[in-house]
Amino acid sequence: MQITSIIEFPKTTSAVENYSASCLKKFTIHFRRPAKIKQKNNALYRGEYGFDWLRDEYVYPIEFVDMKETYPSNGDWVSVKKYTSLCQQPYFLKKEYLKDVKNPIKPYNKDYYPAWLAIYACNIEGNANSPMHNKGVDLNLQLDEIDSIINDGTEIILKPGKPCLKVNPERIPISKFIAQGKKTRILDQYSKEKINYYEIENAVNVICQGGTLDTHEEIKVFAKLGDTEIEVGKLMVYQNNIIPKLKVNLVCVVLDEDENGNKIIPDYESAINHLKNEKILTQALINLELLAVEAFDMLELAQTLSFETDLNDFITLIKNEKVMKLGIMPNGMNAAEYISKNIMKFYRKYSQLITSQNEGSVTIFFVGLNPLDGDVAGLTINSPNEKHYVGVTKEEKLLYQSYCFFFKSGLNNALSIKHEVGHIMGLLHIFQKLRDKTSISESQFYHSELNEFNIYSKITNNFIFYQGYTENIMDYNFKTVNAKPEQFSTLYTHVLNQYAKKMDSFYKWQWDSMRQSSLLKY
């Protein structure tokens, strides 16, 4: 009998290895906002759409914080001098970024906080339609390693949750991430914990076209190798079927004359251009309607109403340059408060003589004065009521408005204008503590200390950040540091926020808050 030996030679493989499903490497995918907008010739992001995510430095000890303000605030600062999360309540901030998430995930048992995108719908009927995002928005994709990834044929697959929500491309090979090169970022300055990641700039385009989102919607992200497909990421897209409007009265306040007796008109054109062009409320999907500018000539009013001694005293006092620069008025108020209160007081009393509008629930005043030597660019006083009642008279409606004042130093200051609009919409500084002020009477108002954020309503800030460390519009563009770094000194000075020239972000929880404002019209 002849015995034949059968020898099986090993099969060859392609350059991309054929791994079994169990070899799918572990990683997560995150959407991130590009620094520049491709559709605008790579111009810097300036709030053209809403995008928010849980930044690492907000919840991990990455940034060094020098000082913080004492609370209750009395103008004193104390040393912090440590690496810390920029949010002082990181646990609660993490919980906030899981709020409203559709089908939350924990890939590989790791906490996952999806980014949020807010864009208008296009190519539809009705007032929810807008051409603003008819080319979609480009977003980066960030791959955070759990295992070291290799070019094993894994694909990233994106699946929108609704037909009108489109993403292009829908499939991206793992090799494209690898081609960008591996980077490392630190998560903890004490333990030196790090994470390796890859990032593709302008990786995908997202558009809402031919329909609207009547609820917050998701774009799921899967990693696929062979027959195995695991959800490794998600983008939440904000509901966009209802677009409210903020109608704004614009008032130019005449308060002074030049040496030739010509009335000085505040240079408000720049401020109006900023209001139009900065897309201030676009991130929250709120339309801003600016009404025609009308003049409130308080000089003429004072001459006409010579019996109005309070008005004439006001005009006389604000012409005193020394008092205005020093900033402390005879009644103890600072100059900005004094000017704002009096303009609002006389506008409420006499505006029916000079204006036919008052259609808006907000009135912005352009004021050509520089109280406190220009240190105060703007100030906001919000409505005394939570809701605007139907059926009130024109005069009564003035009591339910929000009033905002842009002084001379703020008329061409884009950040100040955006910042004050945030206050109009009820937002606090992100470093401001919780306050609770109940309603007060009109007479009490004029004899009480001015709270420039919201003088009547209950005020809540669930998350307190250290001042001057974020890109948020409601932060300040400076932070406070120890004047003597070698000591735990209470002497301090100010240095610029690292984001001072690009403070263009509202956060998702701020979008929610602004859209609940009773100032909006639907």
Coordinates of C-alpha atoms in Angstrom, one line a residue:
M1 CA 0.0 0.0 0.0
Q2 CA 1.3 3.4 -0.9
I3 CA 0.9 6.1 1.7
T4 CA 0.6 9.7 0.5
S5 CA 1.4 12.5 2.8
I6 CA -0.7 15.7 2.5
I7 CA 1.0 18.9 3.6
E8 CA -1.0 22.1 4.0
F9 CA 1.0 25.2 3.5
P10 CA 0.1 28.4 5.4
K11 CA -2.1 30.8 3.5
T12 CA -0.9 34.3 2.7
T13 CA -2.5 37.4 4.0
S14 CA -3.0 40.9 2.6
A15 CA -1.2 43.9 4.0
V16 CA -4.3 44.5 6.2
E17 CA -4.4 41.5 8.5
N18 CA -7.6 39.5 8.7
Y19 CA -8.3 39.6 12.5
S20 CA -11.1 37.8 14.1
A21 CA -14.0 39.7 15.7
S22 CA -12.4 39.2 19.1
C23 CA -9.5 41.3 17.9
L24 CA -11.5 44.5 17.5
K25 CA -9.4 47.1 19.3
K26 CA -11.0 49.1 22.1
F27 CA -11.4 52.9 21.6
T28 CA -14.0 55.6 21.7
I29 CA -14.9 58.3 19.1
H30 CA -15.7 61.9 20.0
F31 CA -16.9 64.8 17.8
R32 CA -15.0 68.0 18.2
R33 CA -15.3 71.6 16.9
P34 CA -12.7 72.7 14.4
A35 CA -10.9 75.9 15.3
K36 CA -11.6 77.2 11.8
I37 CA -14.6 77.0 9.6
K38 CA -13.9 75.5 6.1
Q39 CA -17.1 76.9 4.6
K40 CA -15.9 80.4 5.6
N41 CA -12.5 80.2 4.0
N42 CA -11.0 78.9 7.2
A43 CA -12.1 81.9 9.3
L44 CA -12.0 81.4 13.0
Y45 CA -15.1 80.0 14.7
R46 CA -17.2 82.9 16.0
G47 CA -20.4 81.2 17.2
E48 CA -21.8 80.4 13.7
Y49 CA -23.4 77.3 15.1
G50 CA -23.8 75.7 18.5
F51 CA -21.3 73.2 19.6
D52 CA -20.5 72.1 23.1
W53 CA -18.7 69.2 24.8
L54 CA -17.4 68.4 28.2
R55 CA -13.8 69.7 28.1
D56 CA -11.2 67.7 30.0
E57 CA -9.9 70.6 32.0
Y58 CA -13.4 71.3 33.4
V59 CA -13.5 68.1 35.3
Y60 CA -9.9 67.0 35.7
P61 CA -6.9 68.7 37.5
I62 CA -5.2 69.9 34.4
E63 CA -5.0 73.7 34.7
F64 CA -3.2 75.6 37.5
V65 CA -5.5 78.1 39.3
D66 CA -3.9 80.8 41.2
M67 CA -6.7 82.7 43.1
K68 CA -10.4 82.7 43.5
E69 CA -12.9 85.3 44.9
T70 CA -14.3 84.9 48.4
Y71 CA -18.0 84.2 48.9
P72 CA -20.1 86.1 49.8
S73 CA -18.3 88.4 47.5
N74 CA -16.7 91.4 49.2
G75 CA -14.0 92.0 46.6
D76 CA -11.4 89.8 48.4
W77 CA -9.4 87.1 46.8
V78 CA -7.8 84.0 48.3
S79 CA -5.1 81.7 47.1
V80 CA -5.9 78.4 45.4
K81 CA -2.5 77.7 44.0
K82 CA -3.0 74.2 42.7
Y83 CA -4.0 72.1 39.7
T84 CA -7.7 71.6 39.8
S85 CA -10.8 71.2 37.6
L86 CA -11.9 74.5 36.3
C87 CA -15.5 73.7 37.3
Q88 CA -15.8 73.6 41.1
Q89 CA -18.6 71.0 40.9
P90 CA -17.2 68.5 38.4
Y91 CA -19.5 65.7 39.5
F92 CA -22.6 67.8 38.8
L93 CA -21.2 69.1 35.6
K94 CA -20.7 65.5 34.4
K95 CA -24.3 64.7 35.2
E96 CA -25.4 67.8 33.3
Y97 CA -23.7 66.5 30.1
L98 CA -25.7 63.3 30.4
K99 CA -28.9 65.2 30.5
D100 CA -31.2 64.8 27.5
V101 CA -28.9 62.3 25.9
K102 CA -30.8 59.8 23.8
N103 CA -29.8 56.2 24.5
P104 CA -26.8 56.9 26.7
I105 CA -23.8 54.5 26.2
K106 CA -20.9 53.3 28.3
P107 CA -18.5 51.7 25.7
Y108 CA -16.2 49.2 27.4
N109 CA -17.8 50.3 30.7
K110 CA -16.3 53.8 30.4
D111 CA -18.3 56.9 31.0
Y112 CA -19.2 58.6 27.8
Y113 CA -20.3 62.3 27.4
P114 CA -21.5 63.1 23.9
A115 CA -20.9 66.4 22.3
W116 CA -23.9 68.6 21.3
L117 CA -24.5 70.3 17.9
A118 CA -27.1 72.9 17.2
I119 CA -27.9 73.8 13.6
Y120 CA -30.8 75.2 11.7
A121 CA -32.8 73.0 9.3
C122 CA -32.8 74.0 5.6
N123 CA -34.9 73.3 2.5
I124 CA -38.2 73.1 4.4
E125 CA -41.4 75.2 4.7
G126 CA -42.0 77.4 7.8
N127 CA -40.1 79.7 10.1
A128 CA -37.8 76.9 11.2
N129 CA -36.1 77.1 7.8
S130 CA -32.8 78.9 7.5
P131 CA -30.1 79.1 4.9
M132 CA -27.5 79.6 7.6
H133 CA -26.4 76.0 7.7
N134 CA -27.5 74.9 4.2
K135 CA -23.9 73.6 3.5
G136 CA -23.8 71.8 6.8
V137 CA -21.0 72.1 9.3
D138 CA -17.8 70.3 9.3
L139 CA -16.6 68.6 12.5
N140 CA -13.5 66.9 13.7
L141 CA -13.4 63.3 14.8
Q142 CA -11.2 62.3 17.8
L143 CA -10.3 58.7 18.5
D144 CA -9.3 58.1 22.1
E145 CA -7.3 54.9 22.5
I146 CA -8.1 52.2 25.2
D147 CA -6.0 49.6 23.3
S148 CA -3.3 50.6 20.9
I149 CA -5.0 50.7 17.5
I150 CA -3.5 49.2 14.3
N151 CA -4.4 49.1 10.6
D152 CA -6.6 46.0 10.9
G153 CA -9.4 46.9 8.6
T154 CA -11.7 48.4 11.3
E155 CA -14.2 50.8 9.9
I156 CA -15.9 53.7 11.7
I157 CA -19.6 53.8 10.7
L158 CA -21.9 56.8 11.5
K159 CA -25.7 56.3 11.6
P160 CA -28.0 59.3 11.9
G161 CA -31.2 58.7 13.9
K162 CA -33.5 60.5 11.4
P163 CA -33.6 60.8 7.6
C164 CA -33.3 64.6 7.5
L165 CA -30.1 64.3 9.5
K166 CA -27.3 63.5 7.1
V167 CA -23.7 62.9 7.7
N168 CA -21.0 62.6 5.0
P169 CA -19.0 60.4 4.8
E170 CA -20.8 57.6 6.7
R171 CA -17.8 55.3 6.8
I172 CA -14.2 56.1 7.7
P173 CA -11.4 53.5 7.7
I174 CA -9.2 53.2 10.8
S175 CA -6.2 53.8 8.6
K176 CA -7.3 57.4 8.1
F177 CA -7.0 58.1 11.8
I178 CA -3.6 56.4 12.0
A179 CA -2.4 58.5 9.1
Q180 CA -2.9 61.7 11.2
G181 CA -0.3 60.6 13.8
K182 CA -0.7 59.7 17.4
K183 CA -1.0 62.5 20.0
T184 CA -1.0 62.5 23.8
R185 CA -2.9 64.7 26.2
I186 CA -2.6 64.8 30.0
L187 CA -5.7 64.2 32.2
D188 CA -4.2 64.7 35.6
Q189 CA -1.2 66.9 36.5
Y190 CA -0.7 64.9 39.8
S191 CA -0.9 61.3 38.7
K192 CA 0.3 62.2 35.2
E193 CA -2.4 60.1 33.7
K194 CA -2.4 60.5 29.9
I195 CA -4.5 59.4 27.0
N196 CA -3.3 58.7 23.5
Y197 CA -5.6 59.9 20.7
Y198 CA -5.9 60.6 16.9
E199 CA -7.8 63.4 15.4
I200 CA -9.1 64.0 11.8
E201 CA -9.8 67.6 11.1
N202 CA -13.1 68.4 9.2
A203 CA -13.7 64.6 9.1
V204 CA -17.4 64.7 8.6
N205 CA -20.1 67.1 7.4
V206 CA -23.4 67.2 9.3
I207 CA -26.6 68.8 7.8
C208 CA -30.3 68.9 8.7
Q209 CA -32.1 69.0 5.3
G210 CA -35.6 68.5 4.2
G211 CA -37.1 68.1 7.7
T212 CA -36.7 69.2 11.3
L213 CA -35.9 67.6 14.6
D214 CA -38.9 67.6 16.9
T215 CA -36.7 66.1 19.7
H216 CA -33.0 66.0 20.4
E217 CA -31.6 63.5 18.0
E218 CA -28.5 61.3 17.8
I219 CA -25.9 60.2 15.4
K220 CA -24.5 56.9 16.5
V221 CA -20.9 55.9 15.9
F222 CA -19.9 52.2 15.5
A223 CA -16.6 50.4 15.2
K224 CA -16.9 47.4 12.8
L225 CA -14.5 44.6 12.2
G226 CA -15.7 41.5 10.5
D227 CA -19.1 40.6 11.9
T228 CA -18.6 42.6 15.1
E229 CA -20.1 46.0 15.5
I230 CA -19.8 48.0 18.7
E231 CA -21.2 51.5 19.5
V232 CA -18.2 53.6 20.5
G233 CA -19.5 57.1 20.2
K234 CA -22.4 59.5 19.7
L235 CA -23.2 63.1 18.6
M236 CA -26.4 64.7 20.0
V237 CA -28.1 67.2 17.7
Y238 CA -30.3 69.8 19.3
Q239 CA -34.1 70.0 18.5
N240 CA -34.7 72.6 15.8
N241 CA -38.4 72.5 14.8
I242 CA -39.2 75.5 16.9
I243 CA -37.2 78.7 16.5
P244 CA -38.1 81.5 18.9
K245 CA -37.4 85.2 18.2
L246 CA -36.0 88.0 20.4
K247 CA -37.3 91.4 19.3
V248 CA -35.1 94.3 20.4
N249 CA -35.9 98.0 20.6
L250 CA -32.8 100.1 19.9
V251 CA -32.6 103.6 21.5
C252 CA -29.9 106.2 21.0
V253 CA -29.7 108.3 24.2
V254 CA -28.7 112.0 23.8
L255 CA -27.1 113.3 27.0
D256 CA -24.4 115.8 26.0
E257 CA -23.4 118.6 23.7
D258 CA -20.0 119.5 22.2
E259 CA -18.3 122.9 22.8
N260 CA -20.3 124.4 19.9
G261 CA -23.6 123.3 21.3
N262 CA -24.2 120.4 18.9
K263 CA -25.8 117.4 20.4
I264 CA -23.4 114.4 20.7
I265 CA -24.9 111.3 19.1
P266 CA -23.4 108.0 20.4
D267 CA -21.6 106.1 17.6
Y268 CA -23.8 103.1 17.7
E269 CA -23.3 101.7 14.1
S270 CA -20.5 99.4 15.2
A271 CA -22.6 98.0 18.0
I272 CA -25.5 97.3 15.6
N273 CA -23.1 95.6 13.2
H274 CA -21.8 93.4 16.0
L275 CA -25.4 92.6 17.0
K276 CA -26.1 91.6 13.4
N277 CA -22.9 89.9 12.4
E278 CA -21.8 88.1 15.5
K279 CA -24.7 85.6 15.3
I280 CA -25.0 86.0 19.1
L281 CA -28.0 83.7 19.7
T282 CA -27.4 81.3 16.8
Q283 CA -25.9 78.8 19.1
A284 CA -29.2 78.5 21.0
L285 CA -31.2 78.5 17.7
I286 CA -32.8 81.9 18.6
N287 CA -33.4 84.5 15.9
L288 CA -32.6 88.1 16.8
E289 CA -34.8 90.9 15.3
L290 CA -33.5 94.4 15.6
L291 CA -36.0 97.2 15.3
A292 CA -35.2 100.7 13.9
V293 CA -33.1 103.0 16.1
E294 CA -35.0 105.8 17.8
A295 CA -33.6 108.7 19.6
F296 CA -34.3 109.5 23.3
D297 CA -33.1 113.1 23.6
M298 CA -32.9 113.7 27.3
L299 CA -31.4 117.2 26.9
E300 CA -34.5 118.3 25.0
L301 CA -36.7 116.5 27.4
A302 CA -35.1 118.3 30.3
Q303 CA -35.7 121.7 28.6
T304 CA -39.3 120.8 27.8
L305 CA -40.0 119.5 31.3
S306 CA -38.3 122.2 33.4
F307 CA -40.4 121.2 36.3
E308 CA -38.8 117.7 36.4
T309 CA -36.1 118.6 38.8
D310 CA -34.8 115.0 39.1
L311 CA -34.1 114.9 35.4
N312 CA -32.4 118.3 35.4
D313 CA -30.2 117.3 38.4
F314 CA -29.3 114.1 36.5
I315 CA -28.2 116.0 33.4
T316 CA -26.2 118.4 35.5
L317 CA -24.4 115.7 37.5
I318 CA -23.3 113.5 34.5
K319 CA -21.6 116.6 33.0
N320 CA -19.2 116.7 35.9
E321 CA -16.2 114.8 34.5
K322 CA -14.5 114.5 37.9
V323 CA -17.5 112.8 39.5
M324 CA -18.0 110.6 36.4
K325 CA -14.4 109.5 36.5
L326 CA -14.3 108.9 40.2
G327 CA -17.5 106.9 39.7
I328 CA -19.1 107.4 43.1
M329 CA -22.3 109.4 42.9
P330 CA -23.7 111.4 45.8
N331 CA -26.3 108.7 46.7
G332 CA -23.5 106.0 47.0
M333 CA -24.2 104.3 43.6
N334 CA -21.4 104.0 41.1
A335 CA -21.7 106.0 38.0
A336 CA -22.7 103.2 35.7
E337 CA -25.6 102.2 38.0
Y338 CA -26.7 105.8 38.5
I339 CA -26.8 106.5 34.7
S340 CA -28.6 103.3 33.9
K341 CA -31.2 103.6 36.6
N342 CA -32.0 107.2 35.6
I343 CA -32.2 106.5 31.9
M344 CA -34.5 103.6 32.5
K345 CA -36.6 105.6 35.0
F346 CA -37.2 108.5 32.6
Y347 CA -37.6 106.3 29.5
R348 CA -40.3 104.3 31.3
K349 CA -42.0 107.6 32.3
Y350 CA -41.7 109.6 29.0
S351 CA -40.9 107.3 26.1
Q352 CA -44.4 107.4 24.8
L353 CA -43.7 111.0 23.9
I354 CA -40.9 110.1 21.5
T355 CA -41.3 106.5 20.3
S356 CA -43.9 104.6 18.4
Q357 CA -42.3 101.2 18.9
N358 CA -41.7 99.3 22.1
E359 CA -42.7 96.2 20.2
G360 CA -39.8 94.3 21.6
S361 CA -39.4 92.7 25.0
V362 CA -35.9 94.1 25.2
T363 CA -34.6 97.6 24.9
I364 CA -30.9 98.3 24.2
F365 CA -29.7 101.8 25.0
F366 CA -26.6 103.3 23.3
V367 CA -25.0 105.8 25.7
G368 CA -22.2 108.0 24.8
L369 CA -20.7 108.3 28.2
N370 CA -17.7 106.5 29.8
P371 CA -18.6 105.9 33.5
L372 CA -15.8 104.8 35.7
D373 CA -13.3 106.0 33.2
G374 CA -14.5 103.4 30.7
D375 CA -14.1 100.4 33.0
V376 CA -17.8 99.5 32.5
A377 CA -18.6 98.7 28.9
G378 CA -22.2 97.5 29.5
L379 CA -24.9 96.7 32.0
T380 CA -28.2 94.8 32.0
I381 CA -31.3 95.1 34.1
N382 CA -33.8 92.3 33.6
S383 CA -37.6 92.3 33.7
P384 CA -39.3 92.4 37.1
N385 CA -41.6 89.5 36.1
E386 CA -41.1 86.0 35.1
K387 CA -43.7 86.3 32.3
H388 CA -45.0 89.0 30.1
Y389 CA -48.7 89.3 30.7
V390 CA -51.1 89.4 27.8
G391 CA -53.5 92.4 27.5
V392 CA -51.4 95.0 29.3
T393 CA -51.3 98.6 28.1
K394 CA -48.3 100.0 26.2
E395 CA -47.2 101.9 29.4
E396 CA -47.5 98.7 31.5
K397 CA -45.5 96.7 28.9
L398 CA -42.5 99.0 29.7
L399 CA -42.4 97.5 33.2
Y400 CA -42.0 94.0 31.8
Q401 CA -39.0 94.6 29.6
S402 CA -35.3 93.8 29.9
Y403 CA -33.1 96.9 29.6
C404 CA -29.5 96.8 28.4
F405 CA -27.0 99.7 28.3
F406 CA -23.9 99.9 26.1
F407 CA -21.6 102.7 27.2
K408 CA -19.1 104.4 25.0
S409 CA -16.2 101.9 25.7
G410 CA -18.5 99.0 24.8
L411 CA -20.0 100.3 21.5
N412 CA -17.3 98.7 19.5
N413 CA -16.5 95.8 21.8
A414 CA -17.8 92.6 20.3
L415 CA -17.3 90.6 23.5
S416 CA -19.0 93.1 25.7
I417 CA -22.0 93.2 23.4
K418 CA -22.3 89.4 23.3
H419 CA -21.8 89.2 27.1
E420 CA -24.6 91.7 27.8
V421 CA -27.0 89.9 25.4
G422 CA -26.3 86.8 27.5
H423 CA -27.3 88.7 30.6
I424 CA -30.4 89.9 28.7
M425 CA -31.3 86.2 28.2
G426 CA -31.0 85.6 32.0
L427 CA -27.5 84.1 32.0
L428 CA -25.1 84.8 34.9
H429 CA -21.4 85.0 34.9
I430 CA -20.2 81.4 35.0
F431 CA -18.1 82.2 38.1
Q432 CA -21.0 83.7 39.9
K433 CA -22.5 82.0 43.0
L434 CA -26.1 81.1 43.7
R435 CA -28.3 84.1 44.6
D436 CA -32.0 84.2 45.5
K437 CA -33.6 87.6 45.2
T438 CA -37.4 87.8 45.5
S439 CA -39.4 90.5 43.8
I440 CA -39.1 94.0 45.1
S441 CA -41.3 97.0 44.6
E442 CA -40.5 99.8 42.1
S443 CA -39.7 102.2 45.0
Q444 CA -37.4 99.7 46.6
F445 CA -35.7 99.2 43.2
Y446 CA -34.6 102.8 43.0
H447 CA -33.2 102.7 46.5
S448 CA -31.5 99.4 46.4
E449 CA -28.1 98.2 45.3
L450 CA -28.2 97.4 41.6
N451 CA -27.7 93.7 40.6
E452 CA -26.7 94.1 37.0
F453 CA -27.5 90.5 36.1
N454 CA -31.1 90.1 37.2
I455 CA -32.5 92.4 39.8
Y456 CA -35.8 90.7 40.5
S457 CA -35.8 87.0 39.7
K458 CA -34.4 84.0 41.5
I459 CA -30.9 83.4 40.3
T460 CA -29.3 80.0 40.0
N461 CA -25.9 78.9 38.7
N462 CA -25.5 75.1 39.2
F463 CA -21.9 75.1 38.1
I464 CA -19.3 77.6 39.3
F465 CA -16.1 78.0 37.3
Y466 CA -12.9 79.8 38.3
Q467 CA -13.0 83.3 36.7
G468 CA -11.0 83.9 33.6
Y469 CA -10.0 80.4 32.5
T470 CA -12.6 79.5 29.8
E471 CA -13.8 80.5 26.3
N472 CA -17.4 81.1 27.5
I473 CA -19.0 84.4 26.6
M474 CA -20.2 84.7 30.2
D475 CA -16.7 84.5 31.6
Y476 CA -14.3 87.5 32.0
N477 CA -11.4 88.1 29.6
F478 CA -9.0 88.3 32.5
K479 CA -8.1 86.2 35.5
T480 CA -6.7 87.2 38.9
V481 CA -3.3 86.0 40.0
N482 CA -1.1 86.5 43.0
A483 CA 1.0 89.6 42.7
K484 CA 3.7 87.9 44.7
P485 CA 3.9 84.3 43.3
E486 CA 6.5 83.2 45.9
Q487 CA 4.0 83.9 48.8
F488 CA 0.5 83.0 49.8
S489 CA -0.2 86.7 49.5
T490 CA -3.6 88.4 49.2
L491 CA -2.1 91.0 46.9
Y492 CA -3.3 90.3 43.4
T493 CA -3.2 91.6 39.8
H494 CA -5.0 90.7 36.6
V495 CA -3.7 88.9 33.5
L496 CA -5.5 88.0 30.3
N497 CA -7.6 84.9 29.9
Q498 CA -5.8 82.7 27.4
Y499 CA -9.0 82.7 25.3
A500 CA -9.4 86.5 25.6
K501 CA -9.6 87.0 21.8
K502 CA -11.8 84.0 21.1
M503 CA -14.5 83.9 23.8
D504 CA -17.3 82.8 21.5
S505 CA -19.0 79.9 23.2
F506 CA -22.3 79.3 25.0
Y507 CA -22.7 75.9 26.6
K508 CA -25.6 73.5 26.0
W509 CA -27.0 74.2 29.4
Q510 CA -26.9 77.9 28.6
W511 CA -28.8 77.2 25.3
D512 CA -31.5 75.5 27.4
S513 CA -31.7 78.4 29.8
M514 CA -31.9 81.1 27.1
R515 CA -34.6 79.2 25.2
Q516 CA -36.7 79.2 28.4
S517 CA -36.7 83.0 28.6
S518 CA -40.1 84.7 28.8
L519 CA -38.6 87.5 26.6
L520 CA -38.9 85.2 23.5
K521 CA -41.7 85.3 21.0
Y522 CA -42.9 82.1 19.3

